[in-house]
Coordinates of C-alpha atoms and ligand atoms in Angstrom, one line a residue:
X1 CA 107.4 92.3 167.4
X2 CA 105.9 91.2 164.4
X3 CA 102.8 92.8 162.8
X4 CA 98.7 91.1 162.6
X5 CA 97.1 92.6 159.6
X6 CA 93.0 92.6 159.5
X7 CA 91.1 93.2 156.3
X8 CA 87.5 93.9 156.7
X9 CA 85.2 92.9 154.2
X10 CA 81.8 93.8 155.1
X11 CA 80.0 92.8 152.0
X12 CA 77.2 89.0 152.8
X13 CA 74.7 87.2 151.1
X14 CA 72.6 87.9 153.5
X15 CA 72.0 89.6 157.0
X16 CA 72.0 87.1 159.7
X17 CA 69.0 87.8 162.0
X18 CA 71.6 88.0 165.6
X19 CA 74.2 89.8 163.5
X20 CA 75.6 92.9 165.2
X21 CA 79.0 93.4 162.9
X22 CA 79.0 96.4 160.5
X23 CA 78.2 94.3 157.7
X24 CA 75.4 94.0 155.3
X25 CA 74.2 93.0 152.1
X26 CA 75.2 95.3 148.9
X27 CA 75.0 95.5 145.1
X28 CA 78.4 93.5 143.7
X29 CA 79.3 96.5 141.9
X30 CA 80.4 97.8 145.2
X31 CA 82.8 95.6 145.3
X32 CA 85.4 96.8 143.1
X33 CA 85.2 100.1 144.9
X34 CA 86.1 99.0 148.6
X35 CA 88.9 96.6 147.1
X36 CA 90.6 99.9 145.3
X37 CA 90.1 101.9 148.6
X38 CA 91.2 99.2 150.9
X39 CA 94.2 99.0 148.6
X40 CA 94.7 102.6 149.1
X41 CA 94.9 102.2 152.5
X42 CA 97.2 99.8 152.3
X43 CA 99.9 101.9 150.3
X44 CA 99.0 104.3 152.8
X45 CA 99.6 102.6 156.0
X46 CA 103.3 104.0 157.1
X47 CA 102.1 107.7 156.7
X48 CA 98.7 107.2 158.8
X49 CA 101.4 105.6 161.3
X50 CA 103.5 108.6 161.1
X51 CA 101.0 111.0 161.3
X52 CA 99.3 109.2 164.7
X53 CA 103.2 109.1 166.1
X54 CA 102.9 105.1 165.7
X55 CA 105.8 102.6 164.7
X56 CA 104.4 100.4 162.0
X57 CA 106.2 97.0 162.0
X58 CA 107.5 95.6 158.8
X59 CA 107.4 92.2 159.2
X60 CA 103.5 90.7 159.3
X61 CA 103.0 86.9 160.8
X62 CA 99.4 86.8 160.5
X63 CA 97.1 88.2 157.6
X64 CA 93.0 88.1 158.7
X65 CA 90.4 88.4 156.4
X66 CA 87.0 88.2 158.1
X67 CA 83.7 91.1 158.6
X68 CA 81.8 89.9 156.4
X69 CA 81.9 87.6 154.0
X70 CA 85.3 87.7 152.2
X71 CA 84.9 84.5 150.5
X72 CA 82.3 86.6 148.2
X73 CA 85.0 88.8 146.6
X74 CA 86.0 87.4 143.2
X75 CA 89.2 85.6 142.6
X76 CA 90.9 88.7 141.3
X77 CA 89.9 91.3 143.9
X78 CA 91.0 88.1 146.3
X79 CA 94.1 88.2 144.5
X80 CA 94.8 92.1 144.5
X81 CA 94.2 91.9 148.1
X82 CA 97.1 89.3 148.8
X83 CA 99.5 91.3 146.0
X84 CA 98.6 94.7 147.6
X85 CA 100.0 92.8 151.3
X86 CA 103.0 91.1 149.8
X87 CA 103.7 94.3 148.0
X88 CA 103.8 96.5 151.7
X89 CA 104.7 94.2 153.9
X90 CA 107.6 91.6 154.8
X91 CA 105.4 88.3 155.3
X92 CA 107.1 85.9 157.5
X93 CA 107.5 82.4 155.5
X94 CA 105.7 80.8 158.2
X95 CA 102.7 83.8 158.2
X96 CA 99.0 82.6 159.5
X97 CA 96.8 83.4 156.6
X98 CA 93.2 82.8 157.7
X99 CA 90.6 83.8 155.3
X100 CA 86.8 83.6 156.8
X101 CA 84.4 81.8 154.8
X102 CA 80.5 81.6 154.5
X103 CA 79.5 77.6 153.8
X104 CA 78.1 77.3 150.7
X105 CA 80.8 79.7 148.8
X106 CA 83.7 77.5 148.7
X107 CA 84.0 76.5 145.3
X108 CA 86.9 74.6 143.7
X109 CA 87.8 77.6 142.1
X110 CA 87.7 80.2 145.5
X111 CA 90.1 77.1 147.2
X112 CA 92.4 77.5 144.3
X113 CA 92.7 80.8 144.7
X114 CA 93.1 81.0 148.8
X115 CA 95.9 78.3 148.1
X116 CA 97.5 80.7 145.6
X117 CA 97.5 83.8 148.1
X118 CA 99.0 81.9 150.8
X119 CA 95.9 80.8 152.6
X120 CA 96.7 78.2 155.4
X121 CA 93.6 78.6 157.3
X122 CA 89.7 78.9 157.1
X123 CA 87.3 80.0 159.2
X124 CA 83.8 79.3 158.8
X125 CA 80.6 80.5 160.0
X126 CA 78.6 77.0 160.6
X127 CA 76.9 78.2 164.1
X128 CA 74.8 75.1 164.0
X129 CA 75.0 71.9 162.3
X130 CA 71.2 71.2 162.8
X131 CA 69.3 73.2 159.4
X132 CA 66.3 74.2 161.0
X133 CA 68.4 76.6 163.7
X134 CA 71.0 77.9 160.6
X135 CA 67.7 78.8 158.6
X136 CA 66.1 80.3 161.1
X137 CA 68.5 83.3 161.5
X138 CA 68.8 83.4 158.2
X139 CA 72.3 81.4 157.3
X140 CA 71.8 80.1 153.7
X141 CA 74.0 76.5 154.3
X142 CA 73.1 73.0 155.5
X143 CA 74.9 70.6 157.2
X144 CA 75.6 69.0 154.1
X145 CA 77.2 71.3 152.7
X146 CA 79.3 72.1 155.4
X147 CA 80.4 68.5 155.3
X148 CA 81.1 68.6 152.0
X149 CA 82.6 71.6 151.8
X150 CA 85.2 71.0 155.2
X151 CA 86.2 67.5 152.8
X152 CA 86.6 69.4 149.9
X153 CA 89.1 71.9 152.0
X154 CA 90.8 69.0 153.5
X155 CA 91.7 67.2 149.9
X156 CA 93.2 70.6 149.0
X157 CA 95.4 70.4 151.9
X158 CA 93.4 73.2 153.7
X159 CA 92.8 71.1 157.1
X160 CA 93.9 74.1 159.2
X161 CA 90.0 75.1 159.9
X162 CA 87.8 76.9 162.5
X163 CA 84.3 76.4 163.1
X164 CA 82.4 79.0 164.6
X165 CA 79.1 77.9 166.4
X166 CA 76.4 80.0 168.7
X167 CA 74.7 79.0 171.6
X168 CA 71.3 80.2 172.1
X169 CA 69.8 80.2 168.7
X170 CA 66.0 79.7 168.0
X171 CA 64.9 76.7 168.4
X172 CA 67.9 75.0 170.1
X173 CA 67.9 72.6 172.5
X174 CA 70.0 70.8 174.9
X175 CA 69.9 67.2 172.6
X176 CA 70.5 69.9 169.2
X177 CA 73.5 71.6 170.9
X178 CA 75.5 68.4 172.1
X179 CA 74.7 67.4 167.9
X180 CA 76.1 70.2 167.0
X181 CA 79.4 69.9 169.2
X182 CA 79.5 66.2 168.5
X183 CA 79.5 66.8 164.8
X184 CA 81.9 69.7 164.8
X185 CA 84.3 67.2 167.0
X186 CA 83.9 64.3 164.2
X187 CA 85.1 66.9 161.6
X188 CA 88.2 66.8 163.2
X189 CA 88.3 71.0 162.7
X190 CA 91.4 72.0 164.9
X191 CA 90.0 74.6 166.2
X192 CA 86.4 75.8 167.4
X193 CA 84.7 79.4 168.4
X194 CA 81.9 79.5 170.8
X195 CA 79.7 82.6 171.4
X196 CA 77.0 83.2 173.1
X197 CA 74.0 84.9 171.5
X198 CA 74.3 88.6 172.3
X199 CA 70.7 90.3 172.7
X200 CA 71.2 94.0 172.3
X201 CA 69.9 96.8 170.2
X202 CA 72.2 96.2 167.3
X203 CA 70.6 93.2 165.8
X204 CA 67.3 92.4 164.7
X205 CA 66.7 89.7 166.6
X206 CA 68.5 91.6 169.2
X207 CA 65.6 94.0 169.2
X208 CA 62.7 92.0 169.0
X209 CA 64.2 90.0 171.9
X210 CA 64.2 93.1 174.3
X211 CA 60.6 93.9 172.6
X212 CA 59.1 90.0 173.9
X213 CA 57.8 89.8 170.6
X214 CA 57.5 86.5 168.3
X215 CA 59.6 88.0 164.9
X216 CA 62.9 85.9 163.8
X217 CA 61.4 82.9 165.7
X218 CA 62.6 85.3 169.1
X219 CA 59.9 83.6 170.9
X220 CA 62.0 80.1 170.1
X221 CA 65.4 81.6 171.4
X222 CA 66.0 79.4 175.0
X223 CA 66.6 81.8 177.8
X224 CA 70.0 82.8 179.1
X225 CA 70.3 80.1 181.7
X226 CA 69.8 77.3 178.8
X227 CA 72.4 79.3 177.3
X228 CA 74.8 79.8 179.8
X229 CA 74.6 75.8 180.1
X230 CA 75.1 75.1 176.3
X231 CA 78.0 77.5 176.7
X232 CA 79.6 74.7 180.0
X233 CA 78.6 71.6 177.8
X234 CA 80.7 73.2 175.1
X235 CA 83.6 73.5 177.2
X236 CA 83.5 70.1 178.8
X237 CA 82.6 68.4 175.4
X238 CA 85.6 70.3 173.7
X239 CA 87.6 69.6 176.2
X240 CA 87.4 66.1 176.3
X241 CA 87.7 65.8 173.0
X242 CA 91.3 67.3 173.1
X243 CA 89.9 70.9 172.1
X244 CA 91.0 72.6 175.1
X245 CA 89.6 76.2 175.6
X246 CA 92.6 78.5 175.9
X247 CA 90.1 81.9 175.9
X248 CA 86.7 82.3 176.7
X249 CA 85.2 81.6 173.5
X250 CA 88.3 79.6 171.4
X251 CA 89.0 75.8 171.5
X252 CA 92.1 74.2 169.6
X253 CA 93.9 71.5 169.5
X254 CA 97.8 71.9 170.9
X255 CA 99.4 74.1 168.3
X256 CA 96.3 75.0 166.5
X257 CA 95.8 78.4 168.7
X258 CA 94.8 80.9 166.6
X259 CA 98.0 83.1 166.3
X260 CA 96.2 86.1 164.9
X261 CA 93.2 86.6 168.2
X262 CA 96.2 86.0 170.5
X263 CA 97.7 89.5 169.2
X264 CA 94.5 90.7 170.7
X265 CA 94.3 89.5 173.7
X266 CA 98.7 90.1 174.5
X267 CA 98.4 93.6 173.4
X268 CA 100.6 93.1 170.2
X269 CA 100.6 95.4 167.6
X270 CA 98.1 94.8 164.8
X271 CA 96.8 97.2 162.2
X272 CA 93.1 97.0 160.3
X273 CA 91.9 97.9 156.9
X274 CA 88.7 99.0 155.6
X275 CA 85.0 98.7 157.5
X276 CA 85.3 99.1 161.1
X277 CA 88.9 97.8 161.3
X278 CA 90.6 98.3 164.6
X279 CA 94.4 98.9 165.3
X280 CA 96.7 99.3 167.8
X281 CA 99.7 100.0 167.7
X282 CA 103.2 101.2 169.7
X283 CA 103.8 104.9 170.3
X284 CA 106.9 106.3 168.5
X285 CA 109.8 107.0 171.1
X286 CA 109.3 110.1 173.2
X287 CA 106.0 109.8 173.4
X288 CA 104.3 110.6 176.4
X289 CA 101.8 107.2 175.9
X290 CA 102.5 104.1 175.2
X291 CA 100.4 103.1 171.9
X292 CA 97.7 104.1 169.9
X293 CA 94.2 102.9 169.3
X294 CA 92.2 103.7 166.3
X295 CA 89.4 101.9 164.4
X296 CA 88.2 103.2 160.5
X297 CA 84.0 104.0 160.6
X298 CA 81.6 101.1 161.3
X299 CA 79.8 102.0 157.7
X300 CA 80.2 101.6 154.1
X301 CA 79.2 104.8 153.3
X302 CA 81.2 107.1 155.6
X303 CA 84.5 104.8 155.1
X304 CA 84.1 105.4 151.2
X305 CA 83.7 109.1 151.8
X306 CA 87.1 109.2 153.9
X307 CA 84.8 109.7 157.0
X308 CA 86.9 110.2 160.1
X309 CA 89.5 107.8 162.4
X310 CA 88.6 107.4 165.9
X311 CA 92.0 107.8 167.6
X312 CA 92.5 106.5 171.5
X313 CA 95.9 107.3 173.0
X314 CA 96.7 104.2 175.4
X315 CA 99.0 105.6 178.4
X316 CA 100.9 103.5 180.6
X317 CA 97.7 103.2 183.4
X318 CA 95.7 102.1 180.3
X319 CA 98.2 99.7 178.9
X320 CA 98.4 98.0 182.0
X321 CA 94.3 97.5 182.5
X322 CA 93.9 96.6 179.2
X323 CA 96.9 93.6 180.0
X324 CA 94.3 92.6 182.9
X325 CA 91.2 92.4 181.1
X326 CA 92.2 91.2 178.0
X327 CA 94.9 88.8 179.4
X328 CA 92.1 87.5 181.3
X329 CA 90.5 86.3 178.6
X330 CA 92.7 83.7 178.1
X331 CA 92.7 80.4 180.1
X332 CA 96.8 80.7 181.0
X333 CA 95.7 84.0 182.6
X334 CA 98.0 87.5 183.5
X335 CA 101.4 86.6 185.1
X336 CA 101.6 89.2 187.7
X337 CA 105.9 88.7 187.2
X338 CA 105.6 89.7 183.7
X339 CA 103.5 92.8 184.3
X340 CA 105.7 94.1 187.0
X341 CA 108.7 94.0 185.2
X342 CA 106.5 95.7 182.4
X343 CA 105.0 98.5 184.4
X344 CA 106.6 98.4 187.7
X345 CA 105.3 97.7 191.1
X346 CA 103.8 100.6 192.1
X347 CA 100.5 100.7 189.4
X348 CA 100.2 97.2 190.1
X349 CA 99.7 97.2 193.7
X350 CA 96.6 99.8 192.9
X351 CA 95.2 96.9 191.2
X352 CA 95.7 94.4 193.7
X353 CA 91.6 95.1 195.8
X354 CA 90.3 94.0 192.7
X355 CA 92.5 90.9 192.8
X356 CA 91.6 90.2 196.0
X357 CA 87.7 91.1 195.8
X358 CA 87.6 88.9 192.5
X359 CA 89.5 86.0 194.3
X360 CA 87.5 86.2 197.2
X361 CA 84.3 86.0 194.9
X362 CA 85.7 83.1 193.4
X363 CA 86.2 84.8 189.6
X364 CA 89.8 84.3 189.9
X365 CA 92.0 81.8 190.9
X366 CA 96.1 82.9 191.9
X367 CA 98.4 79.4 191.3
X368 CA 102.0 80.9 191.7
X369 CA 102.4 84.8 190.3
X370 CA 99.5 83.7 187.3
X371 CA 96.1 84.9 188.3
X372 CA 93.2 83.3 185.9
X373 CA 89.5 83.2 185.4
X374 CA 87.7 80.4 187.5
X375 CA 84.4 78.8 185.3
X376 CA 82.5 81.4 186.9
X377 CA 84.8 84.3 186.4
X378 CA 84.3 82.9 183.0
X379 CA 80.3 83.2 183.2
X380 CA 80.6 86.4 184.1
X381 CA 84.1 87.9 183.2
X382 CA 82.3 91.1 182.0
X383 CA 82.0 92.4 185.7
X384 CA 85.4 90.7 186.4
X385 CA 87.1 92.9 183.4
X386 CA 84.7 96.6 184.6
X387 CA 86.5 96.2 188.3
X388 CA 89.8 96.4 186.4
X389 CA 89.1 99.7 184.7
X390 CA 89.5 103.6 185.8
X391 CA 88.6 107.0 185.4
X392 CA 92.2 107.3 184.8
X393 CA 92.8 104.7 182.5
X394 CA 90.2 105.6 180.2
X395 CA 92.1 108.4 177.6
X396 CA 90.0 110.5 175.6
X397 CA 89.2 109.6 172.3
X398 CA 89.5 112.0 169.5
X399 CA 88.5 111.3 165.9
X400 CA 90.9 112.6 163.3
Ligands
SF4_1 S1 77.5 86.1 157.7 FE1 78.5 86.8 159.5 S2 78.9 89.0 159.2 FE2 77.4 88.3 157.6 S3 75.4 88.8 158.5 FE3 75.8 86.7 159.0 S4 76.8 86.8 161.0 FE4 76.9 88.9 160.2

C-alpha cells in the first residue's frame, strides 16, 4: 500500500485564540533550523523504521504540509522540502500534494512555487467569512482577501481547494453561520472542513471559557447547543449544495475526497515529520503486533534537541478497535465483511454488545454487513468510539 507523508510546520503569524495545535509564533531565524532537521529526518526515515521493526513503503501518493502555517516558509526552504521528498521517496505521478495555507500569504510568488513542487491542492484556514468573528480570535485575513486570494489560486490552475471553517466562534450567529456556508458554496471550493469549537485547557480561549470569564470575546462564544445546530445547518447546507459529508467534519464534491485524511481514518500506513507528527505504520513480518504507532514531541524545543519518540505497539485487538472507531468516522461506515476476513470472526463477535447497545440507542444504523453513524451517533460519536475500546486493546506506550 502506498505511503501518506505529513510534514509539520508549526511556525504562524499569530496564535489563534481557540488554537490547541503545537504551534506558535517564532523568530524567522528559526526557520532555517527546523527545515535542516526535518530534512534530516527525512534521510533518516528507513532506519527509524528499521529500528521500530516497521516496513516503510516506498511509493508515497499523498504528501501533507499542514501544523502551522507552511505557507510562511520561504520559497527555498518550500523548495528543499519538496527536493528532500522526491529525493527519498517514489512519488506516484498522480500523488495528492496539499499544502495548508494561511489567507493573506498567498502571493504570486508562494503560488509559483507550490506549482513548481507539485502542489495540486490547498487548504486554507478561512473559519469565517464574516471579519468581525476571523478578528476576534485573532485570524489576520478578511473576506476579501480570501476571495481574492481563492481567484488568484484558480487562474493558476490551483482550483483543487479546502476551506476550513469553525462553528462556535465569538460572536456568531445563526444568520452569520448560513453567510459563511453560503459564501464558501459560491466559491465553488471542492471541498470543505467543519469543526466544532473545542473548549478545553489547551487554548486560551479554551481556558477562559471553562473560567466564565469575558477575555478573547469568551463571553460572545454561543453555547454548545447553538453550536451543535450550526454544525446540522452545515451538513444539510453542504449537502444540498452537492458537498456531501463523507466524515464527520469533511464535505467534497464526488472525487474531491481528500485522499490524504482517508489514510487516517482506513488505517493505511502514513509516516510524519517534524512537530508533533504522528505515524503509523505496518509491523515487519514476525512480529508479534500488527503496526506501530509513534508521534515526534508536541514542542519546538524538545524536537530540536532530539527529545524522545512516543512509540505505541498496535496488536491485532487494537488494530481491529481502532478499524471501528476510526472507520466510523466516515459516512460509508465499517463493513463488518471486510473486518472479518481481516481479523476473523471470533474478536469481532466480542464487539458485537456495543453494536447492538449503539444500534439500539440509535448511534448506528446496520444496512446490509455496513454499520454507520446515524446524525446523532454523529453528535455524539465520542461515546459511540469509547464503547469500542478495551483494557486490552490499549498497548502500552513507551517513548524511545
Ligand atoms: S493559524 Fe492554525 S495552527 Fe496557527 S494558531 Fe491559528 S489555528 Fe493554530
Amino acid at each position: 500500500m502506498p505511503l501518506g507523508l505529513y510534514i509539520s510546520v508549526p511556525f504562524c503569524r499569530t496564535k489563534c485564540s481557540y488554537c490547541n495545535f503545537a504551534s506558535d509564533v517564532f523568530s524567522k531565524a528559526a526557520y532555517e533550523n527546523y527545515v535542516a532537521r526535518v530534512l534530516e529526518d527525512i534521510g533518516g526515515a528507513q532506519k527509524k523504521a528499521t529500528e521500530l521493526g516497521c516496513v516503510l513503503p516506498e511509493t508515497v501518493d499523498s504528501i501533507y504540509l499542514g501544523g502551522g502555517t507552511p505557507s510562511l516558509l520561504n520559497s527555498a526552504q518550500l523548495v528543499r522540502i519538496f527536493d528532500a521528498v522526491n529525493g527519498r521517496f517514489t512519488v506516484a505521478s498522480d500523488a495528492e500534494v496539499t499544502v495548508e495555507c494561511a489567507p493573506g500569504t498567498l502571493t504570486p510568488a508562494l503560488i509559483e512555487t507550490l506549482l513548481a513542487g507539485g502542489v495540486n491542492r490547498v487548504s486554507l484556514g478561512v473559519q469565517s467569512f464574516v471579519d468581525q468573528e476571523a478578528q476576534s480570535v485573532g485570524r489576520l485575513h478578511k473576506r476579501a482577501t480570501v476571495l481574492e486570494e481563492i481567484a488568484r489560486l484558480r487562474d493558476a490552475g490551483l482550483g483543487n481547494i479546502n476551506i476550513d471553517l469553525m462553528a462556535g466562534l465569538p460572536h456568531q450567529t445563526a444568520a452569520s453561520w448560513i453567510f459563511s456556508l453560503s459564501e464558501t458554496v459560491a466559491t465553488g471550493a471542492p471541498h470543505v472542513s467543519v469543526y466544532m469549537l473545542e473548549v478545553d485547557e489547551d487554548s486560551r480561549l479554551g481556558r477562559e471559557l471553562i473560567a466564565g470569564g469575558t477575555r478573547y470575546h469568551a463571553h460572545f462564544v454561543p453555547d454548545e447547543e447553538a453550536t451543535a445546530d450550526f454544525y446540522l445547518q452545515a451538513c444539510e447546507t453542504l449537502n444540498a449544495a452537492g458537498i456531501a459529508q463523507y466524515e464527520i467534519s469533511n464535505f467534497a464534491r464526488p472525487g474531491k475526497e481528500s485522499r490524504h485524511n482517508l489514510k487516517y481514518w482506513t488505517r493505511q500506513p502514513y509516516v510524519g515529520f517534524g512537530v508533533d507528527a504522528h505515524s503509523m505504520l505496518p509491523a515487519s513480518g514476525g512480529s508479534s503486533v500488527r503496526a506501530v504507532r509513534f508521534s515526534t514531541p508536541d514542542s519546538l524545543d524538545a524536537y530540536m534537541s532530539g527529545g524522545s519518540q512516543m512509540v505505541t505497539p498496535v496488536s491485532d485487538h487494537g488494530a481491529l478497535e481502532e478499524s471501528f472507531f476510526l472507520g466510523l468516522r466516515l459516512n460509508r461506515g465499517v463493513d463488518l465483511e471486510q473486518l472479518r476476513s481481516d481479523f476473523s470472526s471470533e474478536p469481532l463477535a466480542g464487539c458485537e454488545p456495543a453494536i447492538e447497545e449503539c444500534v439500539g440507542e440509535g448511534l448506528l444504523q446496520r444496512r446490509g454487513a455496513r454499520i454507520f453513524l446515524t446524525s446523532r451517533g454523529r453528535l455524539l460519536s465520542n461515546e459511540v468510539f469509547a464503547k469500542f475500546l478495551s483494557e486490552e486493546g490499549v498497548a502500552g506506550t513507551r517513548s524511545a
